[in-house]
Amino acid sequence: LQIWGSYLANAPKEDLASWLHTHLGEQDARMGFSYSDVLADCDAWLLARSMQSDSSERSLSTAMRDMFAQSETNRIKRFYQSRFKGSADNLVIAFRKLVDGIDLGIFDNVSGSKKALLIASHADRLPSQAEAGILALSYAESLENPNR
């Protein structure tokens, strides 16, 4: 959602899909969500997943060493495959569900979660379902082609 806030602040009249293509995953973090941001999110998810799924007393440093031994491109693609089964449609479903509020266990749209999402995105509104779809498809494209 960080890039959503950047879009609203910097280019509300420009077509969302075009703006995202330019700024999502860019090397320079002036606007949008940089390549480093994408990689950090992927690494955090992969690391958490590794620590959860390993039943041994695996140390954080070992998990990090194993993860960082892989290329950046490989880590981004592994995240996309592991988290979304390599499917843009799955990413769209997940993102559209997120923008209507955070779910926690059996509770949908936990109270106060929309406010938290607005704060996290630095935006005055959350994306519509259509805008969420565009955001998700652009993110999927950046995960499929991390060095575009």
Protein backbone atom coordinates (compact mmCIF):
# COMPACT_ATOMS: atom_id res chain seq x y z
CA LEU A 1 0.00 0.00 0.00
CA GLN A 2 3.00 2.29 0.34
CA ILE A 3 3.07 2.82 -3.41
CA TRP A 4 -0.65 3.71 -3.36
CA GLY A 5 0.07 6.64 -1.07
CA SER A 6 2.97 7.71 -3.30
CA TYR A 7 0.73 7.59 -6.36
CA LEU A 8 -1.96 9.75 -4.74
CA ALA A 9 0.63 12.26 -3.53
CA ASN A 10 2.58 12.50 -6.78
CA ALA A 11 0.45 11.70 -9.80
CA PRO A 12 -3.30 11.53 -9.17
CA LYS A 13 -4.08 12.65 -12.72
CA GLU A 14 -1.77 10.13 -14.41
CA ASP A 15 -3.10 6.69 -15.31
CA LEU A 16 -2.44 4.36 -12.35
CA ALA A 17 -1.18 1.43 -14.44
CA SER A 18 1.28 3.61 -16.39
CA TRP A 19 2.54 5.30 -13.23
CA LEU A 20 3.03 1.94 -11.51
CA HIS A 21 4.93 0.55 -14.49
CA THR A 22 7.37 3.43 -14.16
CA HIS A 23 7.72 3.54 -10.38
CA LEU A 24 7.10 0.07 -8.94
CA GLY A 25 10.40 -1.71 -8.49
CA GLU A 26 12.48 1.19 -9.81
CA GLN A 27 16.08 1.44 -8.67
CA ASP A 28 15.69 5.01 -7.41
CA ALA A 29 13.31 5.33 -4.46
CA ARG A 30 12.29 8.94 -5.10
CA MET A 31 8.69 7.89 -5.60
CA GLY A 32 6.87 4.66 -5.42
CA PHE A 33 8.14 1.38 -4.11
CA SER A 34 11.74 0.74 -5.08
CA TYR A 35 13.42 -2.49 -6.08
CA SER A 36 15.01 -2.53 -2.61
CA ASP A 37 11.54 -2.24 -1.03
CA VAL A 38 10.24 -5.14 -3.14
CA LEU A 39 13.27 -7.26 -2.25
CA ALA A 40 13.04 -6.44 1.47
CA ASP A 41 9.37 -7.45 1.57
CA CYS A 42 10.14 -10.70 -0.24
CA ASP A 43 13.08 -11.45 2.05
CA ALA A 44 11.06 -10.75 5.20
CA TRP A 45 8.27 -13.09 4.11
CA LEU A 46 10.69 -15.85 3.04
CA LEU A 47 12.65 -15.56 6.27
CA ALA A 48 9.53 -15.71 8.44
CA ARG A 49 8.29 -18.69 6.45
CA SER A 50 11.63 -20.45 6.82
CA MET A 51 11.68 -19.92 10.57
CA GLN A 52 8.07 -21.14 10.94
CA SER A 53 8.42 -24.24 8.81
CA ASP A 54 11.72 -25.52 10.19
CA SER A 55 10.86 -27.65 13.21
CA SER A 56 14.44 -27.74 14.45
CA GLU A 57 16.07 -25.10 16.57
CA ARG A 58 17.39 -23.36 13.48
CA SER A 59 18.98 -20.04 14.29
CA LEU A 60 17.97 -16.81 12.63
CA SER A 61 21.54 -16.27 11.44
CA THR A 62 21.57 -19.69 9.71
CA ALA A 63 18.23 -19.00 8.03
CA MET A 64 19.48 -15.60 6.87
CA ARG A 65 22.77 -17.02 5.59
CA ASP A 66 20.92 -19.68 3.59
CA MET A 67 18.51 -17.13 2.15
CA PHE A 68 21.14 -14.53 1.23
CA ALA A 69 23.22 -17.21 -0.53
CA GLN A 70 20.56 -17.09 -3.26
CA SER A 71 20.43 -14.36 -5.87
CA GLU A 72 18.04 -11.44 -5.44
CA THR A 73 16.11 -12.48 -8.53
CA ASN A 74 15.76 -16.02 -7.22
CA ARG A 75 14.47 -14.76 -3.85
CA ILE A 76 11.88 -12.50 -5.48
CA LYS A 77 10.68 -15.30 -7.75
CA ARG A 78 10.62 -17.78 -4.82
CA PHE A 79 8.47 -15.35 -2.84
CA TYR A 80 6.03 -14.97 -5.73
CA GLN A 81 5.83 -18.73 -6.20
CA SER A 82 5.60 -19.57 -2.49
CA ARG A 83 3.21 -16.81 -1.45
CA PHE A 84 0.98 -16.57 -4.53
CA LYS A 85 1.69 -19.84 -6.38
CA GLY A 86 3.20 -17.71 -9.15
CA SER A 87 -0.28 -16.47 -10.08
CA ALA A 88 -1.26 -12.88 -10.72
CA ASP A 89 -4.87 -13.88 -10.08
CA ASN A 90 -3.97 -15.12 -6.58
CA LEU A 91 -2.17 -11.86 -5.87
CA VAL A 92 -5.21 -9.86 -7.02
CA ILE A 93 -7.48 -11.89 -4.72
CA ALA A 94 -5.16 -11.35 -1.74
CA PHE A 95 -4.74 -7.63 -2.38
CA ARG A 96 -8.43 -6.97 -2.92
CA LYS A 97 -9.16 -8.74 0.35
CA LEU A 98 -6.53 -6.66 2.17
CA VAL A 99 -7.79 -3.25 1.05
CA ASP A 100 -11.17 -3.76 2.69
CA GLY A 101 -9.52 -4.38 6.08
CA ILE A 102 -7.17 -6.77 7.85
CA ASP A 103 -8.47 -10.24 8.65
CA LEU A 104 -7.26 -12.02 11.77
CA GLY A 105 -8.12 -15.68 12.16
CA ILE A 106 -11.88 -16.03 11.97
CA PHE A 107 -12.42 -12.26 12.17
CA ASP A 108 -12.82 -10.34 8.92
CA ASN A 109 -11.92 -6.66 8.72
CA VAL A 110 -10.72 -6.24 12.29
CA SER A 111 -11.85 -3.01 13.91
CA GLY A 112 -9.39 -0.18 13.30
CA SER A 113 -7.58 -2.04 10.54
CA LYS A 114 -8.66 0.35 7.78
CA LYS A 115 -7.22 3.24 9.77
CA ALA A 116 -3.97 1.29 10.18
CA LEU A 117 -3.86 0.66 6.43
CA LEU A 118 -4.41 4.35 5.72
CA ILE A 119 -1.58 5.26 8.08
CA ALA A 120 0.72 2.67 6.50
CA SER A 121 -0.06 3.90 3.00
CA HIS A 122 0.14 7.62 3.88
CA ALA A 123 -3.09 8.06 1.94
CA ASP A 124 -6.43 9.69 2.64
CA ARG A 125 -8.33 6.78 1.11
CA LEU A 126 -7.78 3.13 0.33
CA PRO A 127 -7.88 1.96 -3.28
CA SER A 128 -11.16 0.83 -4.78
CA GLN A 129 -11.48 -2.82 -5.77
CA ALA A 130 -10.66 -1.85 -9.39
CA GLU A 131 -7.61 0.15 -8.29
CA ALA A 132 -6.55 -2.72 -6.01
CA GLY A 133 -6.66 -5.02 -9.02
CA ILE A 134 -4.41 -2.68 -11.01
CA LEU A 135 -1.99 -2.40 -8.08
CA ALA A 136 -1.87 -6.17 -7.67
CA LEU A 137 -1.35 -6.89 -11.37
CA SER A 138 1.47 -4.34 -11.51
CA TYR A 139 3.07 -5.90 -8.44
CA ALA A 140 2.73 -9.36 -10.02
CA GLU A 141 4.48 -8.07 -13.13
CA SER A 142 7.35 -6.68 -11.05
CA LEU A 143 7.68 -10.02 -9.22
CA GLU A 144 7.63 -12.00 -12.48
CA ASN A 145 10.24 -9.69 -14.04
CA PRO A 146 12.26 -8.28 -11.14
CA ASN A 147 15.02 -6.74 -13.24
CA ARG A 148 12.88 -5.12 -15.95
